[in-house]
Coordinates of C-alpha atoms in Angstrom, one line a residue:
X1 CA 26.9 29.7 -54.4
X2 CA 25.0 30.1 -57.8
X3 CA 25.0 33.6 -59.1
X4 CA 21.5 33.4 -60.4
X5 CA 20.3 32.3 -57.0
X6 CA 21.9 35.2 -55.4
X7 CA 20.4 37.6 -57.8
X8 CA 16.8 36.2 -57.5
X9 CA 17.4 36.5 -53.6
X10 CA 18.1 40.2 -53.7
X11 CA 15.1 40.8 -55.4
X12 CA 11.8 41.3 -53.6
X13 CA 9.8 38.9 -55.7
X14 CA 6.1 39.4 -56.1
X15 CA 5.0 35.7 -55.7
X16 CA 5.5 35.0 -51.9
X17 CA 5.8 31.1 -52.9
X18 CA 8.9 31.7 -54.4
X19 CA 10.5 33.6 -52.0
X20 CA 9.3 30.9 -49.6
X21 CA 10.8 28.1 -51.9
X22 CA 14.1 30.0 -52.5
X23 CA 14.6 30.4 -48.5
X24 CA 13.7 26.6 -48.0
X25 CA 16.8 25.7 -50.2
X26 CA 19.2 27.9 -48.8
X27 CA 22.9 26.2 -48.5
X28 CA 21.6 23.1 -50.5
X29 CA 23.6 23.3 -53.5
X30 CA 22.2 20.4 -55.5
X31 CA 18.6 22.0 -55.0
X32 CA 20.0 25.4 -56.0
X33 CA 21.6 23.9 -59.0
X34 CA 18.7 22.1 -60.1
X35 CA 16.7 25.2 -60.1
X36 CA 19.2 27.5 -61.9
X37 CA 21.5 25.4 -63.8
X38 CA 19.7 26.3 -67.1
X39 CA 16.8 28.5 -68.4
X40 CA 13.7 26.6 -69.4
X41 CA 14.4 25.7 -73.1
X42 CA 12.1 27.7 -75.6
X43 CA 11.3 25.6 -78.9
X44 CA 8.7 24.8 -81.2
X45 CA 6.6 23.4 -78.0
X46 CA 7.3 26.6 -76.2
X47 CA 8.1 26.0 -72.6
X48 CA 7.5 23.2 -70.1
X49 CA 8.8 22.7 -66.5
X50 CA 8.0 22.3 -62.8
X51 CA 6.3 25.2 -61.3
X52 CA 8.5 26.9 -58.8
X53 CA 11.4 29.3 -58.1
X54 CA 14.5 29.7 -60.5
X55 CA 15.3 29.8 -64.3
X56 CA 14.7 26.2 -64.6
X57 CA 11.0 26.4 -63.3
X58 CA 7.7 27.9 -64.4
X59 CA 7.0 31.1 -62.6
X60 CA 5.8 34.5 -63.5
X61 CA 9.1 35.7 -64.3
X62 CA 10.1 32.9 -66.7
X63 CA 6.8 33.6 -68.1
X64 CA 7.2 37.3 -68.3
X65 CA 10.8 36.9 -70.0
X66 CA 9.5 34.5 -72.8
X67 CA 6.6 36.8 -73.5
X68 CA 9.1 39.6 -73.7
X69 CA 10.7 37.7 -76.3
X70 CA 7.5 36.8 -78.1
X71 CA 6.2 40.6 -78.1
X72 CA 9.5 41.5 -79.5
X73 CA 9.2 39.3 -82.2
X74 CA 5.7 40.3 -83.0
X75 CA 6.9 44.0 -83.2
X76 CA 9.7 42.9 -85.5
X77 CA 7.6 41.1 -88.0
X78 CA 3.7 42.6 -87.6
X79 CA 2.2 46.0 -87.8
X80 CA -0.3 46.6 -85.1
X81 CA 0.5 43.2 -83.8
X82 CA -2.0 41.0 -81.5
X83 CA -2.0 37.8 -79.4
X84 CA -4.5 35.5 -78.4
X85 CA -4.2 34.0 -74.9
X86 CA -5.9 31.1 -72.9
X87 CA -5.1 28.8 -70.1
X88 CA -6.1 25.5 -68.6
X89 CA -7.1 24.5 -65.2
X90 CA -3.3 23.8 -64.0
X91 CA -2.0 25.5 -60.7
X92 CA -1.0 29.3 -61.4
X93 CA -2.4 29.1 -65.2
X94 CA -4.8 31.9 -64.8
X95 CA -1.9 34.0 -63.2
X96 CA 0.5 33.3 -65.9
X97 CA -2.2 33.9 -68.7
X98 CA -2.6 37.1 -67.3
X99 CA 0.9 37.9 -67.0
X100 CA 1.3 37.4 -70.8
X101 CA -1.4 39.6 -71.5
X102 CA 0.2 42.5 -69.4
X103 CA 3.6 42.1 -71.1
X104 CA 2.3 42.3 -74.6
X105 CA -0.2 45.3 -73.8
X106 CA 3.1 47.2 -72.4
X107 CA 4.9 46.4 -75.7
X108 CA 2.0 47.8 -77.7
X109 CA 0.8 44.3 -78.8
X110 CA -2.9 44.1 -78.3
X111 CA -4.1 41.0 -76.0
X112 CA -7.2 38.9 -76.5
X113 CA -7.9 36.9 -73.5
X114 CA -10.6 34.4 -72.7
X115 CA -12.4 35.4 -69.7
X116 CA -12.4 31.6 -68.3
X117 CA -10.3 28.8 -68.7
X118 CA -10.7 27.1 -72.5
X119 CA -9.3 24.4 -74.3
X120 CA -6.1 24.5 -76.6
X121 CA -8.3 24.0 -79.7
X122 CA -10.2 27.0 -79.0
X123 CA -6.9 29.0 -78.5
X124 CA -6.0 27.8 -81.9
X125 CA -9.4 28.8 -83.2
X126 CA -9.1 32.4 -81.7
X127 CA -5.8 33.1 -83.2
X128 CA -7.4 32.7 -86.8
X129 CA -10.8 34.1 -86.0
X130 CA -9.4 37.3 -84.5
X131 CA -6.3 37.4 -86.9
X132 CA -3.8 37.6 -84.2
X133 CA -0.2 37.7 -85.0
X134 CA 0.5 34.8 -82.4
X135 CA -1.2 32.8 -79.6
X136 CA -0.2 31.7 -76.2
X137 CA -1.7 28.6 -74.4
X138 CA -0.7 28.1 -70.8
X139 CA -0.7 24.3 -70.2
X140 CA 1.4 21.4 -69.6
X141 CA -1.4 19.2 -71.4
X142 CA -1.3 15.7 -69.7
X143 CA 1.9 16.2 -67.3
X144 CA 1.4 15.7 -63.6
X145 CA 0.3 18.6 -61.5
X146 CA 3.6 19.9 -60.6
X147 CA 4.1 21.1 -64.2
X148 CA 3.1 24.0 -66.3
X149 CA 3.7 25.0 -69.7
X150 CA 3.7 27.7 -72.3
X151 CA 2.8 27.1 -76.0
X152 CA 3.3 29.7 -78.8
X153 CA 1.1 29.6 -81.9
X154 CA 1.8 31.5 -85.3
X155 CA -0.8 33.2 -87.2
X156 CA -2.0 30.1 -89.0
X157 CA -3.2 28.6 -85.8
X158 CA -0.5 26.1 -85.6
X159 CA 2.3 25.7 -83.0
X160 CA 5.4 28.0 -84.1
X161 CA 7.9 26.8 -86.5
X162 CA 11.5 26.1 -85.8
X163 CA 12.3 29.4 -87.5
X164 CA 9.9 31.5 -85.4
X165 CA 11.0 29.6 -82.2
X166 CA 14.8 30.4 -83.0
X167 CA 13.9 34.1 -83.6
X168 CA 11.9 34.3 -80.3
X169 CA 14.6 32.6 -78.5
X170 CA 17.2 35.2 -79.8
X171 CA 15.1 37.7 -78.1
X172 CA 14.3 35.9 -75.0
X173 CA 18.4 35.6 -74.5
X174 CA 18.8 39.2 -74.4
X175 CA 16.2 39.9 -71.7
X176 CA 16.8 39.9 -68.0
X177 CA 13.7 38.5 -66.2
X178 CA 13.6 41.5 -63.8
X179 CA 14.8 44.6 -65.5
X180 CA 14.1 43.7 -69.1
X181 CA 10.6 43.1 -69.0
X182 CA 7.9 45.8 -69.9
X183 CA 4.8 45.4 -67.8
X184 CA 1.6 47.1 -67.2
X185 CA -1.4 46.5 -65.2
X186 CA -3.9 44.2 -66.0
X187 CA -7.0 46.4 -65.2
X188 CA -5.1 49.3 -66.8
X189 CA -4.9 47.3 -69.9
X190 CA -8.4 46.7 -70.1
X191 CA -9.4 50.1 -69.5
X192 CA -6.7 51.4 -72.3
X193 CA -8.3 48.9 -74.9
X194 CA -4.9 46.9 -75.2
X195 CA -6.3 44.0 -73.3
X196 CA -9.7 42.6 -74.3
X197 CA -11.8 39.6 -73.2
X198 CA -12.5 37.1 -76.1
X199 CA -16.3 37.4 -76.8
X200 CA -18.9 34.7 -76.6
X201 CA -19.5 35.3 -80.5
X202 CA -15.9 33.7 -81.2
X203 CA -17.0 30.8 -78.8
X204 CA -20.3 30.2 -80.7
X205 CA -18.3 30.2 -83.9
X206 CA -16.3 27.5 -82.7
X207 CA -18.9 25.4 -81.7
X208 CA -20.6 25.9 -85.2
X209 CA -17.4 24.9 -87.0
X210 CA -17.3 21.6 -84.7
X211 CA -20.9 20.9 -85.6
X212 CA -20.0 21.1 -89.5
X213 CA -18.0 18.0 -89.2
X214 CA -20.8 15.7 -88.3
X215 CA -22.0 13.1 -90.5
X216 CA -24.8 11.3 -89.1
X217 CA -25.9 13.5 -86.3
X218 CA -29.6 12.8 -86.6
X219 CA -28.9 9.2 -85.8
X220 CA -27.5 10.3 -82.3
X221 CA -30.6 11.9 -81.4
X222 CA -32.7 8.8 -81.7
X223 CA -30.1 6.3 -80.4
X224 CA -30.7 6.5 -76.6
X225 CA -27.0 6.3 -76.5
X226 CA -25.7 6.8 -72.8
X227 CA -22.3 8.2 -72.3
X228 CA -20.0 9.0 -69.1
X229 CA -17.8 11.8 -69.5
X230 CA -14.8 12.8 -67.6
X231 CA -12.7 16.3 -68.2
X232 CA -10.1 14.9 -65.7
X233 CA -10.6 18.2 -63.8
X234 CA -9.6 20.2 -66.9
X235 CA -11.2 22.7 -69.5
X236 CA -13.3 20.1 -71.5
X237 CA -16.2 20.2 -69.4
X238 CA -18.3 22.9 -70.7
X239 CA -17.3 22.7 -74.4
X240 CA -17.6 18.9 -74.5
X241 CA -20.9 18.8 -72.5
X242 CA -22.3 21.7 -74.9
X243 CA -21.3 19.7 -78.0
X244 CA -22.8 16.4 -76.8
X245 CA -26.3 18.2 -76.0
X246 CA -26.3 20.0 -79.3
X247 CA -26.1 16.5 -81.3
X248 CA -28.6 15.1 -79.1
X249 CA -27.1 12.8 -76.5
X250 CA -29.7 13.3 -73.6
X251 CA -27.8 10.9 -71.2
X252 CA -24.4 12.1 -70.1
X253 CA -23.1 11.3 -66.6
X254 CA -20.3 13.4 -65.7
X255 CA -17.7 12.1 -63.2
X256 CA -18.0 14.2 -60.2
X257 CA -14.9 14.0 -58.6
X258 CA -13.1 15.0 -61.9
X259 CA -15.8 17.4 -63.3
X260 CA -14.5 21.1 -61.8
X261 CA -11.3 22.6 -62.5
X262 CA -8.7 21.4 -60.1
X263 CA -4.8 21.6 -61.0
X264 CA -4.0 19.2 -58.2
X265 CA -5.7 16.6 -60.2
X266 CA -6.8 14.7 -56.8
X267 CA -8.1 11.6 -58.2
X268 CA -5.7 11.2 -61.2
X269 CA -2.1 11.9 -60.5
X270 CA -1.3 11.6 -64.1
X271 CA -4.3 13.2 -66.1
X272 CA -3.5 11.4 -69.4
X273 CA -6.2 9.7 -71.1
X274 CA -3.5 7.4 -72.5
X275 CA -3.2 5.9 -69.0
X276 CA -5.6 3.3 -67.5
X277 CA -5.3 4.9 -64.1
X278 CA -6.8 8.1 -65.3
X279 CA -9.8 6.4 -66.6
X280 CA -10.8 4.0 -63.6
X281 CA -13.1 6.3 -61.8
X282 CA -14.9 6.8 -65.2
X283 CA -15.1 3.2 -65.6
X284 CA -16.6 2.7 -62.3
X285 CA -19.4 5.2 -63.2
X286 CA -20.0 3.2 -66.5
X287 CA -20.4 0.0 -64.5
X288 CA -23.0 1.9 -62.2
X289 CA -24.7 3.6 -64.9
X290 CA -24.6 0.7 -67.5
X291 CA -23.5 3.3 -70.3
X292 CA -22.4 2.5 -73.4
X293 CA -19.1 4.6 -73.6
X294 CA -16.6 6.3 -71.6
X295 CA -15.1 9.5 -72.9
X296 CA -12.0 11.3 -71.2
X297 CA -10.2 14.5 -72.0
X298 CA -7.0 15.5 -70.6
X299 CA -6.7 18.9 -68.9
X300 CA -6.3 21.1 -72.0
X301 CA -8.7 19.1 -74.0
X302 CA -6.8 18.1 -76.9
X303 CA -6.7 14.5 -76.5
X304 CA -9.6 12.0 -75.7
X305 CA -9.3 8.5 -74.3
X306 CA -12.5 6.2 -74.6
X307 CA -13.6 3.0 -73.0
X308 CA -16.4 0.7 -74.7
X309 CA -18.9 -1.5 -73.3
X310 CA -17.9 -5.1 -74.2
X311 CA -19.6 -8.4 -73.1
X312 CA -20.4 -6.9 -69.7
X313 CA -17.1 -5.2 -69.4
X314 CA -15.4 -2.0 -70.4
X315 CA -12.6 -2.0 -72.9
X316 CA -10.0 0.4 -73.3
X317 CA -9.1 1.4 -76.9
X318 CA -5.5 3.1 -78.0
X319 CA -5.2 6.2 -79.7
X320 CA -4.1 4.3 -82.9
X321 CA -7.4 1.8 -82.8
X322 CA -9.6 5.1 -82.3
X323 CA -7.9 6.9 -85.0
X324 CA -8.1 3.9 -87.3
X325 CA -11.7 3.6 -86.5
X326 CA -12.4 7.2 -87.1
X327 CA -10.8 7.5 -90.4
X328 CA -12.6 4.4 -91.6
X329 CA -16.0 6.0 -90.3
X330 CA -15.2 9.5 -91.9
X331 CA -14.2 7.8 -95.3
X332 CA -16.9 5.4 -95.7
X333 CA -19.7 7.5 -94.6
X334 CA -18.6 10.7 -96.4
X335 CA -18.6 8.5 -99.5
X336 CA -21.9 7.1 -98.5
X337 CA -23.3 10.6 -97.8
X338 CA -21.7 12.0 -101.1
X339 CA -19.5 14.3 -99.5
X340 CA -16.2 12.9 -100.1
X341 CA -14.1 15.3 -101.9
X342 CA -12.7 14.3 -105.3
X343 CA -8.9 14.1 -104.2
X344 CA -9.3 13.1 -100.3
X345 CA -6.4 13.5 -98.0
X346 CA -5.7 12.3 -94.4
X347 CA -2.4 12.8 -92.5
X348 CA -0.8 11.1 -89.6
X349 CA 2.5 10.9 -87.9
X350 CA 5.3 8.5 -88.7
X351 CA 5.0 6.9 -85.0
X352 CA 1.1 6.1 -85.9
X353 CA -0.2 2.8 -87.1
X354 CA 0.3 1.7 -90.6
X355 CA -3.2 0.1 -90.2
X356 CA -4.4 3.5 -91.6
X357 CA -2.5 3.0 -95.0
X358 CA -4.6 -0.1 -95.8
X359 CA -7.9 1.7 -94.9
X360 CA -7.0 5.0 -96.9
X361 CA -6.2 2.6 -100.1
X362 CA -9.7 1.1 -99.8
X363 CA -11.1 4.3 -99.8
X364 CA -9.0 6.0 -102.3
X365 CA -7.6 8.4 -99.9
X366 CA -4.2 9.9 -100.1
X367 CA -2.3 9.3 -96.8
X368 CA 0.5 11.7 -95.8
X369 CA 3.0 10.8 -93.1
X370 CA 4.6 13.6 -91.1
X371 CA 6.8 14.1 -88.1
X372 CA 5.6 13.6 -84.7
X373 CA 3.7 16.5 -83.3
X374 CA 0.3 18.0 -84.3
X375 CA 1.8 21.1 -86.0
X376 CA 3.0 19.0 -88.7
X377 CA -0.6 18.1 -89.3
X378 CA -1.6 21.4 -89.3
X379 CA 1.0 22.7 -91.7
X380 CA -0.2 20.1 -94.1
X381 CA -3.7 21.8 -93.9
X382 CA -2.2 25.1 -94.3
X383 CA -0.2 24.1 -97.4
X384 CA -3.7 22.7 -98.6
X385 CA -5.4 26.0 -97.8
X386 CA -2.8 28.0 -99.8
X387 CA -3.6 26.1 -102.9
X388 CA -7.3 26.3 -102.2
X389 CA -7.4 22.8 -101.6
X390 CA -8.2 22.7 -97.9
X391 CA -11.5 21.1 -98.7
X392 CA -9.6 17.9 -99.6
X393 CA -8.6 17.4 -95.8
X394 CA -11.0 14.7 -94.5
X395 CA -9.3 13.7 -91.0
X396 CA -5.6 13.9 -89.3
X397 CA -4.7 11.9 -85.8
X398 CA -1.7 10.9 -84.0
X399 CA -1.2 8.0 -81.7
X400 CA -1.2 9.9 -78.7
X401 CA -4.9 10.3 -78.6
X402 CA -5.3 13.4 -80.7
X403 CA -7.7 13.8 -83.8
X404 CA -9.0 16.1 -86.0
X405 CA -11.7 16.6 -88.6
X406 CA -12.2 20.0 -90.5
X407 CA -9.8 22.8 -91.0
X408 CA -11.0 25.5 -88.4
X409 CA -8.2 24.8 -86.1
X410 CA -4.8 23.8 -86.6
X411 CA -4.4 21.4 -83.5
X412 CA -5.9 18.4 -82.2
X413 CA -9.2 18.8 -80.9
X414 CA -10.9 16.5 -78.2
X415 CA -14.1 18.3 -78.5
X416 CA -14.8 17.5 -82.2
X417 CA -13.3 14.0 -81.5
X418 CA -15.7 13.4 -78.6
X419 CA -18.6 14.4 -81.0
X420 CA -17.4 12.1 -83.6
X421 CA -16.7 9.0 -81.5
X422 CA -20.1 9.3 -80.1
X423 CA -21.8 9.6 -83.3
X424 CA -19.8 6.8 -84.7
X425 CA -20.6 4.5 -81.9
X426 CA -24.2 5.4 -82.2
X427 CA -24.2 4.8 -86.0
X428 CA -22.7 1.2 -85.3
X429 CA -25.1 0.7 -82.5
X430 CA -28.1 1.3 -84.7
X431 CA -26.6 -1.7 -86.7
X432 CA -26.2 -3.9 -83.8
X433 CA -22.4 -3.5 -83.6
X434 CA -20.1 -1.6 -81.2
X435 CA -16.7 -0.3 -81.6
X436 CA -14.9 -3.2 -80.8
X437 CA -16.9 -5.3 -83.1
X438 CA -15.9 -2.7 -85.9
X439 CA -12.0 -2.9 -84.9
X440 CA -12.1 -6.7 -84.8
X441 CA -13.5 -6.7 -88.5
X442 CA -10.6 -4.2 -89.5
X443 CA -8.1 -6.7 -88.0
X444 CA -9.7 -9.5 -89.5
X445 CA -9.5 -7.8 -93.1
X446 CA -6.0 -6.3 -92.7
X447 CA -4.2 -8.3 -90.1
X448 CA -3.6 -7.4 -86.4
X449 CA -1.7 -4.2 -86.0
X450 CA -0.3 -3.7 -82.4
X451 CA 1.3 -0.6 -81.6
X452 CA 3.0 0.0 -78.1
X453 CA 5.3 2.0 -76.4
X454 CA 8.4 1.9 -74.1
X455 CA 10.1 4.9 -72.2
X456 CA 13.4 5.3 -70.6
X457 CA 13.7 8.5 -68.1
X458 CA 17.0 10.4 -68.1
X459 CA 16.3 13.0 -65.2
X460 CA 18.4 16.2 -64.5
X461 CA 21.3 17.9 -66.1
X462 CA 23.6 14.5 -66.7
X463 CA 20.4 12.7 -68.0
X464 CA 20.0 15.2 -70.9
X465 CA 23.7 14.6 -71.9
X466 CA 23.3 10.7 -71.8
X467 CA 20.2 11.0 -73.8
X468 CA 22.1 12.8 -76.5
X469 CA 25.0 10.7 -76.3
X470 CA 23.0 7.5 -76.7
X471 CA 21.0 8.8 -79.9
X472 CA 24.4 9.9 -81.3
X473 CA 26.0 6.2 -80.6
X474 CA 22.8 4.5 -82.5
X475 CA 23.0 6.8 -85.2
X476 CA 26.7 6.4 -86.0
X477 CA 26.5 3.0 -85.9
X478 CA 23.0 1.5 -87.3
X479 CA 22.3 -2.0 -86.0
X480 CA 22.1 -4.6 -88.8
X481 CA 20.2 -7.1 -86.7
X482 CA 17.9 -6.9 -83.7
X483 CA 16.6 -9.7 -81.9
X484 CA 17.9 -12.2 -84.5
X485 CA 16.1 -10.6 -87.4
X486 CA 17.2 -8.4 -90.0
X487 CA 17.0 -4.6 -90.1
X488 CA 15.8 -4.1 -93.7
X489 CA 15.7 -0.4 -93.6
X490 CA 17.2 2.4 -91.4
X491 CA 15.9 6.1 -91.3
X492 CA 17.7 9.0 -89.6
X493 CA 15.5 11.8 -89.7
X494 CA 18.1 14.0 -88.3
X495 CA 20.3 13.3 -91.4
X496 CA 17.4 13.2 -93.6
X497 CA 18.7 10.0 -95.0
X498 CA 16.9 6.4 -95.6
X499 CA 19.4 3.4 -95.9
X500 CA 18.4 0.2 -97.4
X501 CA 20.6 -2.1 -95.2
X502 CA 20.4 -4.9 -97.7
X503 CA 21.6 -3.0 -100.7
X504 CA 23.4 0.2 -98.8
X505 CA 21.1 2.3 -101.2
X506 CA 20.5 5.7 -99.4
X507 CA 17.6 8.0 -100.3
X508 CA 16.5 11.3 -99.2
X509 CA 13.7 11.8 -96.4
X510 CA 11.8 14.7 -97.3
X511 CA 10.6 15.8 -93.9
X512 CA 12.1 18.7 -91.7
X513 CA 15.1 17.4 -89.7
X514 CA 14.2 15.7 -86.3
X515 CA 16.0 13.6 -83.8
X516 CA 14.1 10.2 -84.9
X517 CA 15.7 6.9 -85.7
X518 CA 13.5 4.3 -87.6
X519 CA 14.1 0.6 -87.9
X520 CA 12.3 -1.3 -90.5
X521 CA 12.3 -4.8 -89.7
X522 CA 11.4 -8.5 -91.4
X523 CA 7.7 -9.2 -91.3
X524 CA 6.3 -5.6 -91.9
X525 CA 7.3 -4.9 -88.4
X526 CA 9.1 -1.5 -87.2
X527 CA 10.3 0.3 -84.3
X528 CA 11.0 4.4 -83.9
X529 CA 13.2 5.8 -81.4
X530 CA 13.0 9.5 -80.5
X531 CA 13.6 11.7 -77.4
X532 CA 10.4 13.1 -75.9
X533 CA 9.9 16.8 -77.1
X534 CA 8.4 17.8 -73.5
X535 CA 9.7 15.3 -71.0
X536 CA 13.6 14.0 -70.1
X537 CA 12.8 10.5 -71.6
X538 CA 13.7 8.5 -74.9
X539 CA 10.5 6.9 -76.3
X540 CA 10.5 3.8 -78.6
X541 CA 7.4 3.0 -80.6
X542 CA 6.8 -0.7 -81.7
X543 CA 4.7 -1.6 -84.6
X544 CA 4.2 -5.7 -84.5
X545 CA 2.1 -6.8 -87.5
X546 CA 0.8 -10.6 -87.1
X547 CA -2.1 -12.6 -88.2
X548 CA -3.7 -12.4 -84.6
X549 CA -3.5 -10.7 -81.3
X550 CA -1.6 -13.6 -79.3
X551 CA 1.2 -13.4 -82.1
X552 CA 1.4 -10.0 -82.2
X553 CA 1.8 -9.6 -78.6
X554 CA 4.6 -12.2 -78.5
X555 CA 6.5 -10.4 -81.3
X556 CA 6.0 -7.1 -79.4
X557 CA 7.9 -8.6 -76.4
X558 CA 10.6 -9.8 -78.6
X559 CA 11.1 -6.3 -79.7
X560 CA 10.9 -4.7 -76.3
X561 CA 13.5 -7.3 -75.0
X562 CA 15.8 -6.7 -78.2
X563 CA 15.8 -3.0 -78.2
X564 CA 16.3 -2.7 -74.3
X565 CA 19.5 -4.6 -75.0
X566 CA 20.3 -2.4 -77.9
X567 CA 19.9 0.8 -75.8
X568 CA 21.8 -0.7 -73.0
X569 CA 19.5 0.5 -70.3

């Protein structure tokens, strides 16, 4: 029987749910192995896993062990170290957040914790506002209810770098989850001053910084704009509604079934605004109220999805489409208002639509491409700040519904995005146009850019090995033709090499190493393959560029068929 399982069952566990679970799998080797065959992997994304008993699960012991590694890192690298802590609405998130504070306080690391659940961007803001050494956000973002997670942030407000993650991991590996963790009582920590609640002054300062990103807030107040909003039972309910109230949107209908925090997500098993089903209840509310716009934020309120009233129905827009609209709006209106910096810069990820390059070129904006993950956008802001040039940053976004205007946080922010989306929609509404009209105008000008995703699951221990083997095979023997079309360029971001498949010329890719492969195809189309950083999946991003939507969708089907064959899955 698994040695770790025996160790866990020999301890009197503080969480009775864990004791009951371990007893329920007694004698079931496969179930035991799944819980104990590995430790949850700690990386730049922190931890993420199913809630439950075992080293391969999210529970108070794996959280404590990770936090001991974080606290040791802080003490190794900072004098009078401190940490900011927040949590979302997920099952046991509040418990895990307090465990983080208890471990940090016991290790002499001052812990600042929000008194209630708060969004991820407000954690990033608190790290910087309170000059903390690190930050911890307890969340699994948009994963199903059985998951929870642990995001670690550096003093710059970005998710931690590979170097920091490796150093923390080295500490974690030397810790036993039962007898290697220092722990203090939470209330005692409050009394001693080693644990403090984050005050309303920090929250208010965050709101003020969000409002500074407004361009045409005066238009919103007189627009009569009607909005339906759903926080999907997460953290966005208070901050998003507060910001919408402050910019003057009077008519906001909240989806009651999804208003209050509930980690079971009873009406949306996948609380992800990228998924249509998560927005269906909100769209029904739109139909009943005749609202102009639906906003839906994910549980930790760093992503936002929308639906727009269009010819009597409601049309969902993708993250790429909303991002392109926001970039065009911010750039054009900052020029119109005379607030555009002399050398404006925007940032997007390599799996985000190339339509943005066309928009950036039109307005004289430098567009920087970074690896997948918003921390890389935050890094770019940090580099600009070091040069005293952070004022040049105007906008950043990724295809997975994450956007940021302003430099006050270093992660995607659905609060500021919700504000700007409403403002943008109201601005165009005054002109007799809605967001779909404006998007169609962009497509008519630049061509139709269709960006879609396909995922292939690799479950369990064997699945992870199969996923790595497949990526290695694709890397070692790059395809020269896919679906009868030539591969013009092949980018291997793990080897940092781009190959011109026509000439054989190789050039260096100046980005951090990452397990990503990019295929540049004839006609301006491309595909990007990468393992997910948070789930046991390989993702393929398809980019079909054609004259119109019908041709683009036909091309996308061809790409899906060709790449499914290439992966042999």
